[in-house]
């Protein structure tokens, strides 16, 4: 790979290496943008025309400077700038051996530093499963190591480090960072101010860790209760309500110096197929799409959204070609760019998902995505295949270098706006002053209390009384703990009840309890004054429903907590009380316990309708339904 300059400028000086997460002051503007005057060879006049500065008030870089940076790049460097890639390990240069082995197997490099040197990627995405997010100081050190590795390269530019921090059931940075209720819980709370607070505080914590692009909020309108991939990740089923919360969260994140990302365009809310494993088809008419799916994305654009993520879905009314939206020029350029007027960064959903791989090979997908109007290519299954495919498409004339420059300019505008060109590093002090501080944790608790939704309360069973029902048995599903929270749910619920003065015992029964497990729970209920059962996606024929029915048959009062989808209540007509939490993270479960115990009143209202179990065409509980004490 060539590393010579295509322009006439000298290589800029580099900041000193950071020691651990603590880092020196970042490079001055002169460091990254040094000696750019006159170095505009290879940048088209059309690209420069009409372009505007895209920078924070205290960090303004005009397009002329950014175009000069582009003009110095080799073709290989330009190709790399378009990719955002995963990498295993807690350290940029010294990961554990198992992570080195995983990197060698999947990427052909040992470390993040080698990844950057070989492919000159423009960004890296963090995952907990890739061991990137062990603890706050480690994350900050990893971010600094990545930035140092990038700036040590010829014509080096800081990377845009990203992650999926939606909160609720999807978050890559866990405790001791602050964990907030997820989108549907916020939809139940209905407060735009709370959504903005989540973005503001969440953004501040990500910023302190060196993460400057968050793939949140989810702007999908979830109108399909069977949606296996969106569900509670959506704010709800009412497009105007979703739009208001999306815009509020966007403003919160971006006020904290983190790029928000509205996803998944053109709208993934009405599908029963998970695009990770299949190719969903959305059959909405153009008119329905405009009044339903498009509404939150329009709101995000009005709010100044920095980036929008594509969906690997087919929408025949928008593009009859059969291509996924990620690869659709009519959708990404014709509708998103031209019709909706969006000129920010467009990032693909992961290119390793089946929804984008079924029609074309992995070598064609990145090329077609760029031709459709994408700027960032996220997490291809094989970076070598994807990177070389784009390189060869330019060399062969299928893509022009000017087309790459157009996307690189958008990415550089965003990096400039986020301050990465002047201050790419973070410090231990940033972490200590910001991440998981008591003020943030308290805010998460208060917000969660405003989201808990009371759906059933027969004969005033709730709130439970320590005097009348002192002994509580907690049973139910214990799905893997999301977001690196304490878990499992039964333990969290029992502990929270005990802290409020009850004598609570936890008995995990799982998402598919066996006959023996159900019998054990029923026997334990005989010694309890009340039973709390956590349910997780109850079905008409599943054993969770049998468990609840047999617990009710004991005559002991039963309170169910829908710890994921609120639709569970339709399958459980016999329970004495039911609350919905929309996730099983600690902050939501503990808030639900405070509601059950009467420490706070329930305020949440359903953001989605719940249909009758015996007649799905009929609504059992409408949007806006919720009881209070």
XYZ file of C-alpha atoms in Angstrom:
629
model
C 0.000 0.000 0.000
C 1.378 3.405 -0.976
C 1.881 5.987 1.747
C 3.355 8.804 -0.294
C 1.634 12.141 -0.439
C -0.345 13.111 -3.509
C 0.016 16.766 -2.632
C 2.942 19.083 -2.069
C 2.581 19.467 1.690
C 4.862 18.156 4.369
C 3.761 15.541 6.880
C 2.352 17.340 9.950
C 3.962 16.904 13.328
C 2.351 14.489 15.801
C 1.386 14.939 19.432
C 3.313 13.003 22.020
C 2.001 9.560 22.902
C -0.521 9.520 25.723
C 0.501 7.690 28.895
C -2.408 5.361 29.632
C -5.756 7.039 29.239
C -4.328 10.369 30.293
C -3.314 12.295 27.215
C -1.517 15.473 26.330
C -3.299 18.350 24.794
C -4.432 17.328 21.316
C -2.824 18.591 18.171
C -3.454 22.184 17.313
C -5.426 22.987 14.192
C -2.067 23.509 12.573
C -1.140 19.916 13.468
C -3.745 18.144 11.389
C -4.505 20.927 8.946
C -0.927 22.091 8.493
C 0.227 23.572 5.233
C -2.911 22.809 3.299
C -2.889 25.943 1.188
C -2.751 25.136 -2.477
C -2.903 21.377 -1.963
C -6.180 20.775 -3.739
C -5.101 18.619 -6.659
C -7.581 15.871 -7.459
C -10.518 17.550 -5.717
C -13.239 18.491 -8.124
C -14.702 21.958 -8.366
C -18.157 20.447 -8.165
C -17.348 19.002 -4.756
C -16.258 22.361 -3.443
C -19.142 24.344 -4.878
C -21.971 25.128 -2.522
C -20.283 23.413 0.426
C -20.669 24.966 3.836
C -18.625 24.813 7.002
C -19.795 22.034 9.287
C -18.165 22.705 12.619
C -18.835 23.543 16.236
C -18.690 27.221 17.126
C -15.301 26.859 18.805
C -13.781 24.557 16.190
C -14.489 25.936 12.758
C -12.844 24.393 9.745
C -14.062 25.457 6.353
C -14.350 23.056 3.479
C -11.274 24.519 1.800
C -9.096 23.159 4.601
C -10.837 19.802 4.564
C -10.589 19.522 0.792
C -6.880 20.205 1.088
C -6.596 17.260 3.494
C -8.413 15.075 0.992
C -6.105 16.178 -1.803
C -3.082 14.842 0.096
C -4.545 11.354 0.466
C -3.511 8.431 -1.648
C -6.312 6.430 -3.214
C -5.714 3.689 -0.661
C -6.036 6.168 2.191
C -9.269 7.475 0.730
C -10.739 3.992 0.505
C -9.822 3.292 4.111
C -11.451 6.497 5.327
C -14.846 5.129 4.256
C -14.713 2.053 6.506
C -15.732 1.636 10.148
C -14.470 -1.701 11.445
C -14.657 -3.915 14.505
C -11.475 -5.066 16.205
C -10.964 -7.378 19.154
C -9.175 -6.353 22.308
C -9.091 -3.991 25.271
C -5.885 -2.326 24.056
C -4.867 -0.836 20.717
C -1.404 -2.396 20.883
C -1.409 -5.153 23.531
C -4.671 -7.127 23.491
C -5.021 -10.532 25.083
C -3.779 -13.492 23.060
C -7.318 -14.742 22.402
C -8.155 -11.372 20.863
C -4.976 -11.383 18.785
C -6.022 -14.790 17.469
C -9.530 -13.527 16.657
C -8.128 -10.497 14.853
C -5.754 -12.639 12.808
C -8.567 -15.002 11.855
C -11.145 -12.360 10.899
C -9.097 -9.344 9.800
C -5.556 -10.542 9.165
C -3.981 -8.207 11.721
C -3.014 -8.627 15.341
C -4.156 -5.357 16.883
C -6.167 -2.200 16.334
C -2.921 -0.356 15.606
C -2.077 -2.851 12.858
C -5.609 -2.571 11.472
C -5.217 1.188 11.184
C -1.746 0.947 9.632
C -2.807 -1.627 7.047
C -6.208 -0.309 5.983
C -6.224 3.325 7.180
C -9.823 2.929 8.336
C -11.787 6.065 9.150
C -13.500 4.608 12.194
C -13.703 1.745 14.670
C -16.851 0.410 16.330
C -16.754 -0.858 19.913
C -18.520 -4.010 21.093
C -18.627 -5.645 24.513
C -18.266 -9.059 22.864
C -15.081 -7.847 21.170
C -13.738 -7.011 24.653
C -13.475 -3.305 23.845
C -15.537 -2.117 26.810
C -14.333 -3.639 30.071
C -14.380 -0.505 32.230
C -14.330 3.263 31.724
C -10.605 3.890 32.166
C -9.748 0.964 29.905
C -12.124 2.283 27.231
C -10.540 5.724 27.422
C -7.071 4.200 27.122
C -8.166 2.126 24.128
C -9.579 5.234 22.457
C -6.342 7.126 23.034
C -4.301 4.211 21.717
C -6.418 4.102 18.574
C -6.031 7.841 18.008
C -2.276 7.686 18.558
C -1.974 4.814 16.088
C -3.936 6.832 13.544
C -1.971 10.043 14.021
C 1.322 8.178 13.744
C 0.508 7.284 10.129
C 1.559 9.421 7.172
C -1.217 11.972 6.621
C -2.799 10.502 9.729
C -6.268 11.610 10.746
C -8.128 10.886 13.980
C -10.670 8.089 13.841
C -14.377 8.405 14.481
C -14.980 5.849 17.245
C -18.554 4.616 17.437
C -20.800 2.200 19.300
C -24.429 1.127 19.766
C -25.454 2.787 23.023
C -29.224 2.815 22.686
C -29.809 1.909 26.345
C -32.432 -0.575 27.423
C -31.682 -3.912 25.777
C -28.871 -2.626 23.529
C -25.863 -0.909 25.072
C -22.186 -1.719 24.616
C -20.864 0.266 27.572
C -22.161 -1.094 30.855
C -21.761 -0.387 34.541
C -20.256 1.604 36.170
C -21.333 3.908 33.335
C -24.873 5.213 33.691
C -27.505 2.959 32.133
C -30.795 4.561 31.164
C -34.187 3.122 30.255
C -34.480 2.166 26.605
C -36.503 3.835 23.889
C -39.909 2.216 24.467
C -39.649 2.958 28.163
C -38.978 6.598 27.295
C -41.964 6.382 24.977
C -44.046 5.264 27.959
C -42.733 8.205 29.956
C -43.648 10.516 27.106
C -41.229 13.249 28.203
C -39.137 14.926 25.544
C -37.139 16.532 28.316
C -36.258 13.096 29.689
C -35.228 11.940 26.211
C -33.034 14.985 25.837
C -31.510 14.330 29.267
C -30.692 10.749 28.262
C -28.921 12.061 25.170
C -27.132 14.818 27.049
C -25.845 12.646 29.894
C -25.262 9.577 27.761
C -23.421 11.691 25.217
C -21.250 13.293 27.879
C -20.217 9.877 29.199
C -19.454 8.507 25.734
C -17.486 11.653 24.905
C -15.368 11.182 28.033
C -14.536 7.654 26.838
C -13.429 8.857 23.404
C -16.576 7.595 21.651
C -17.864 10.349 19.373
C -20.527 8.628 17.244
C -23.479 6.819 18.803
C -25.734 4.635 16.682
C -28.815 5.959 18.439
C -31.674 6.883 18.532
C -33.810 4.257 16.843
C -36.246 6.207 14.649
C -38.279 3.173 13.584
C -42.017 3.273 14.331
C -42.750 -0.171 15.758
C -46.219 -1.037 14.493
C -45.682 -4.802 14.362
C -45.875 -6.571 17.746
C -44.083 -9.552 16.176
C -41.067 -7.456 15.165
C -38.117 -9.562 16.351
C -35.340 -7.012 15.874
C -36.782 -3.595 16.788
C -39.589 -3.964 19.333
C -38.731 -2.156 22.554
C -35.767 -0.484 20.843
C -38.391 1.820 19.270
C -40.019 4.718 21.108
C -43.426 3.422 20.074
C -46.100 3.069 17.415
C -47.308 6.677 17.065
C -45.133 8.465 14.482
C -45.511 11.985 15.882
C -44.686 10.850 19.418
C -41.674 8.894 18.153
C -40.547 11.911 16.131
C -40.623 14.229 19.139
C -38.553 11.864 21.271
C -36.092 11.167 18.453
C -35.498 14.891 17.921
C -35.089 15.500 21.651
C -32.532 12.717 22.064
C -30.626 13.890 18.987
C -30.326 17.377 20.462
C -29.131 15.946 23.767
C -26.410 13.807 22.241
C -25.160 16.466 19.895
C -25.101 19.128 22.618
C -22.579 16.855 24.344
C -20.324 16.644 21.305
C -21.392 13.178 20.173
C -22.851 12.493 16.738
C -26.287 10.945 17.002
C -27.406 8.441 14.374
C -31.068 7.972 13.455
C -31.738 4.413 12.333
C -32.806 2.390 10.364
C -33.749 4.359 7.236
C -36.243 4.154 5.575
C -37.913 2.447 8.569
C -37.641 -1.031 10.104
C -40.697 -0.944 12.373
C -43.108 -3.188 10.459
C -41.375 -6.474 9.858
C -41.516 -9.965 11.323
C -38.065 -10.799 9.901
C -34.785 -9.950 11.620
C -32.419 -8.425 9.051
C -29.472 -9.973 10.890
C -30.662 -13.357 9.639
C -33.018 -12.688 6.710
C -34.162 -10.108 4.186
C -37.266 -8.253 5.404
C -39.784 -6.806 2.966
C -41.826 -3.754 4.004
C -45.080 -3.618 2.029
C -46.075 -0.080 2.997
C -47.368 2.120 0.189
C -45.482 5.295 -0.611
C -48.263 7.265 1.092
C -48.177 5.142 4.257
C -44.387 5.347 4.376
C -44.574 9.138 4.155
C -47.086 9.474 7.005
C -45.645 6.726 9.220
C -42.040 5.642 8.735
C -40.648 8.908 7.375
C -41.975 11.145 10.150
C -39.231 10.536 12.765
C -36.481 10.791 10.152
C -37.800 14.143 8.992
C -37.789 15.270 12.621
C -34.219 14.059 13.081
C -33.108 15.976 9.997
C -34.829 19.132 11.251
C -33.031 18.641 14.572
C -29.670 18.651 12.755
C -28.884 14.941 12.950
C -25.235 14.209 12.200
C -25.655 10.731 10.739
C -28.353 8.357 9.533
C -28.033 4.564 9.368
C -29.519 2.518 6.549
C -31.709 -0.561 6.852
C -31.138 -3.870 5.092
C -34.784 -4.061 4.056
C -36.667 -4.084 0.768
C -39.379 -1.463 0.287
C -40.889 -2.077 -3.158
C -42.993 1.100 -3.051
C -39.790 3.133 -2.746
C -37.600 1.023 -5.041
C -39.079 -1.849 -7.062
C -35.651 -3.263 -7.989
C -35.584 -5.730 -5.119
C -32.412 -4.236 -3.677
C -32.047 -3.592 0.048
C -32.347 0.064 1.006
C -28.650 0.106 1.895
C -27.853 -0.467 -1.777
C -30.682 1.600 -3.250
C -29.860 4.814 -5.116
C -33.565 5.743 -5.379
C -33.938 5.476 -1.587
C -30.645 6.903 -0.308
C -30.017 9.537 -2.953
C -33.438 10.096 -4.474
C -35.423 10.176 -1.219
C -33.008 10.773 1.665
C -30.649 13.210 -0.039
C -32.845 14.933 -2.613
C -36.394 14.683 -1.292
C -35.683 15.024 2.440
C -32.735 17.359 1.892
C -30.276 15.487 4.086
C -26.571 16.128 3.465
C -25.019 14.623 6.576
C -23.216 11.305 6.926
C -25.003 8.130 5.821
C -23.682 4.956 7.455
C -24.700 1.420 6.581
C -25.984 -1.013 9.129
C -23.473 -3.803 9.629
C -22.462 -5.285 6.299
C -22.149 -8.670 7.971
C -25.928 -8.977 8.296
C -27.772 -11.398 6.024
C -30.271 -8.783 4.898
C -27.619 -7.058 2.779
C -25.701 -10.185 1.717
C -28.437 -12.365 0.226
C -28.657 -10.760 -3.207
C -25.024 -9.746 -3.810
C -21.617 -11.023 -2.800
C -19.476 -9.345 -0.155
C -17.285 -7.835 -2.882
C -20.236 -6.100 -4.549
C -22.052 -4.839 -1.458
C -19.649 -1.997 -0.493
C -19.366 -0.785 -4.087
C -23.130 -0.742 -4.572
C -23.604 0.991 -1.217
C -21.294 3.809 -2.289
C -23.049 4.081 -5.621
C -26.357 4.329 -3.746
C -25.127 7.278 -1.676
C -23.565 5.803 1.482
C -20.597 7.522 3.172
C -19.491 5.019 5.830
C -19.253 1.262 5.301
C -19.802 -0.425 8.652
C -18.229 -3.678 9.766
C -17.948 -5.796 6.603
C -17.511 -9.519 7.228
C -14.162 -9.403 5.433
C -12.475 -6.017 5.430
C -9.871 -7.218 2.958
C -12.525 -8.247 0.439
C -14.562 -5.064 0.892
C -11.574 -2.679 0.917
C -10.067 -4.176 -2.222
C -13.458 -4.226 -3.935
C -13.810 -0.470 -3.510
C -10.206 0.133 -4.532
C -10.611 -1.953 -7.670
C -13.952 -0.302 -8.498
C -12.176 3.061 -8.611
C -9.230 1.731 -10.594
C -11.644 0.071 -13.018
C -13.808 3.135 -13.453
C -17.006 1.874 -11.823
C -16.515 4.407 -9.029
C -14.777 7.747 -9.469
C -12.281 9.172 -7.058
C -14.482 12.263 -6.909
C -17.314 10.086 -5.579
C -15.057 8.934 -2.747
C -14.022 12.529 -2.081
C -17.675 13.505 -1.672
C -18.175 11.005 1.159
C -14.800 11.667 2.737
C -15.653 15.365 2.901
C -18.844 14.570 4.809
C -16.901 12.367 7.221
C -14.212 15.025 7.712
C -16.845 17.697 8.296
C -18.224 15.541 11.059
C -14.807 14.873 12.565
C -14.120 18.604 12.499
C -17.461 19.432 14.073
C -16.805 16.952 16.889
C -13.420 18.502 17.615
C -11.438 15.444 16.621
C -9.108 17.407 14.376
C -7.985 19.531 17.308
C -8.492 17.343 20.403
C -8.745 13.613 19.691
C -7.618 12.448 23.136
C -9.418 12.048 26.466
C -8.047 11.948 30.004
C -8.545 10.079 33.262
C -9.966 13.293 34.638
C -12.620 13.327 31.906
C -13.666 9.839 32.965
C -13.688 10.514 36.702
C -15.662 13.738 36.382
C -18.279 12.323 34.047
C -18.847 8.577 33.851
C -21.348 7.045 36.259
C -21.280 9.953 38.687
C -24.025 10.098 41.360
C -25.852 12.936 39.619
C -26.181 10.875 36.436
C -27.248 7.710 38.271
C -29.922 9.639 40.138
C -31.240 11.098 36.902
C -31.519 7.579 35.439
C -33.496 6.407 38.476
C -35.926 9.320 38.306
C -36.466 8.887 34.572
C -37.085 5.152 35.015
C -39.732 5.830 37.650
C -41.645 7.930 35.126
C -41.682 5.078 32.593
C -43.017 2.119 34.615
C -46.503 1.333 33.321
C -49.276 -0.234 35.444
C -51.615 -2.191 33.179
C -53.655 -4.328 35.582
C -54.463 -3.784 39.266
C -57.398 -5.942 40.324
C -59.012 -5.029 43.636
C -56.187 -2.620 44.398
C -53.595 -5.368 44.828
C -50.840 -2.821 44.308
C -49.041 -1.293 45.966
C -47.939 -4.273 48.021
C -47.802 -3.723 51.750
C -44.944 -4.902 53.936
C -47.492 -5.587 56.653
C -50.046 -7.566 54.630
C -47.637 -9.285 52.233
C -44.213 -9.318 53.908
C -42.968 -12.535 52.268
C -42.558 -12.276 48.496
C -41.451 -15.004 46.125
C -39.810 -13.708 42.937
C -39.838 -16.135 40.005
C -39.619 -15.860 36.277
C -37.463 -15.507 33.217
C -33.803 -14.676 33.606
C -32.585 -13.761 30.115
C -28.946 -12.822 29.770
C -28.392 -9.499 31.463
C -28.391 -6.663 28.930
C -25.941 -3.814 28.958
C -23.548 -5.435 31.439
C -25.955 -4.727 34.314
C -26.071 -6.724 37.534
C -28.760 -9.284 36.752
C -30.225 -11.791 36.659
C -33.668 -10.136 36.826
C -35.112 -12.333 39.563
C -32.121 -11.553 41.774
C -32.318 -7.818 41.067
C -36.053 -7.764 41.843
C -35.692 -9.782 45.058
C -32.801 -7.636 46.250
C -34.728 -4.439 45.573
C -37.788 -5.731 47.437
C -35.609 -6.747 50.390
C -34.067 -3.276 50.497
C -37.589 -1.860 50.816
C -38.391 -4.024 53.821
C -39.910 -7.166 52.307
C -38.547 -10.651 52.830
C -37.975 -11.672 49.232
C -36.667 -14.924 47.770
C -35.567 -15.406 44.162
C -36.268 -18.560 42.159
C -35.254 -18.491 38.511
C -37.679 -20.380 36.292
C -36.346 -19.340 32.886
C -38.010 -18.406 29.625
C -39.254 -21.976 29.047
C -39.832 -23.541 32.496
C -40.100 -27.308 32.634
C -42.902 -29.145 34.408
C -40.564 -29.844 37.317
C -39.519 -26.204 37.554
C -43.146 -25.061 37.523
C -43.967 -27.548 40.292
C -41.046 -26.219 42.364
C -42.252 -22.640 41.960
C -45.834 -23.568 42.864
C -44.620 -25.344 45.989
C -42.515 -22.332 47.001
C -45.498 -20.029 46.485
C -47.400 -21.855 49.247
C -45.113 -20.186 51.799
C -45.308 -16.692 50.273
C -47.727 -13.836 50.841
C -47.345 -12.653 47.240
C -45.594 -13.758 44.084
C -43.826 -11.505 41.608
C -43.184 -13.175 38.260
C -41.015 -11.682 35.538
C -42.281 -12.611 32.078
C -40.377 -12.455 28.809
C -42.284 -12.622 25.511
C -45.089 -14.892 26.692
C -46.829 -16.936 23.994
C -50.223 -18.634 23.989
C -48.694 -22.109 24.036
C -45.516 -21.465 25.991
C -44.735 -22.792 29.448
C -44.331 -19.290 30.919
C -48.114 -18.928 30.606
C -48.640 -22.282 32.309
C -46.344 -21.186 35.145
C -48.348 -18.013 35.752
C -51.692 -19.801 35.583
C -50.580 -22.424 38.098
C -49.207 -19.745 40.429
C -52.541 -17.900 40.276
C -54.354 -21.170 41.041
C -52.611 -21.332 44.430
C -54.669 -18.366 45.593
C -51.547 -16.343 46.391
C -51.678 -12.836 44.843
C -49.614 -12.766 41.662
C -47.980 -9.658 40.182
C -46.475 -10.040 36.724
C -43.756 -7.797 35.353
C -43.374 -7.762 31.571
C -39.623 -7.333 31.462
C -39.416 -6.893 27.690
C -42.468 -6.539 25.451
C -45.612 -5.128 27.065
C -47.700 -7.482 24.922
C -47.278 -10.200 27.591
C -50.253 -8.819 29.506
C -52.667 -10.027 26.805
C -51.657 -13.634 27.517
C -52.096 -13.353 31.290
C -55.715 -12.415 32.049
C -55.690 -14.107 35.453
C -52.949 -12.119 37.177
C -53.890 -9.746 39.951
C -51.589 -6.996 38.710
C -49.274 -6.383 35.807
C -46.614 -3.757 35.179
C -44.449 -3.208 32.097
C -40.807 -2.153 32.295
C -39.811 -2.508 28.584
C -36.416 -3.944 29.555
C -34.696 -5.912 32.270
C -31.817 -3.588 33.058
C -31.305 -2.828 36.733
C -32.526 0.753 36.503
C -35.893 -0.301 35.075
C -36.396 -3.307 37.355
C -35.574 -1.347 40.486
C -37.929 1.443 39.447
C -40.681 -1.145 38.929
C -40.123 -2.449 42.446
C -40.477 1.072 43.847
C -43.795 1.318 41.998
C -44.945 -2.121 43.205
C -44.028 -1.195 46.781
C -45.784 2.168 46.567
C -42.669 4.278 46.979
C -43.568 6.072 43.743
C -46.780 6.235 41.743
C -46.913 4.671 38.277
C -46.812 7.312 35.545
C -46.063 5.360 32.347
C -48.546 5.112 29.496
C -48.421 2.538 26.710
C -46.580 3.867 23.635
C -47.861 0.907 21.595
C -51.268 -0.769 21.484
C -51.716 -4.215 23.006
C -54.034 -6.451 20.981
C -56.298 -9.118 22.403
C -54.711 -12.560 22.513
C -57.852 -14.264 21.209
C -58.561 -11.648 18.527
C -55.511 -9.637 17.409
C -57.730 -7.400 15.296
C -59.135 -5.958 18.523
C -57.185 -3.659 20.823
C -57.125 -4.658 24.464
C -55.159 -1.649 25.718
C -54.721 1.369 23.424
C -51.792 3.735 23.087
C -51.872 6.043 26.105
C -53.345 3.475 28.490
C -51.941 3.199 31.991
C -53.252 3.089 35.540
C -52.243 5.149 38.545
C -52.678 4.738 42.285
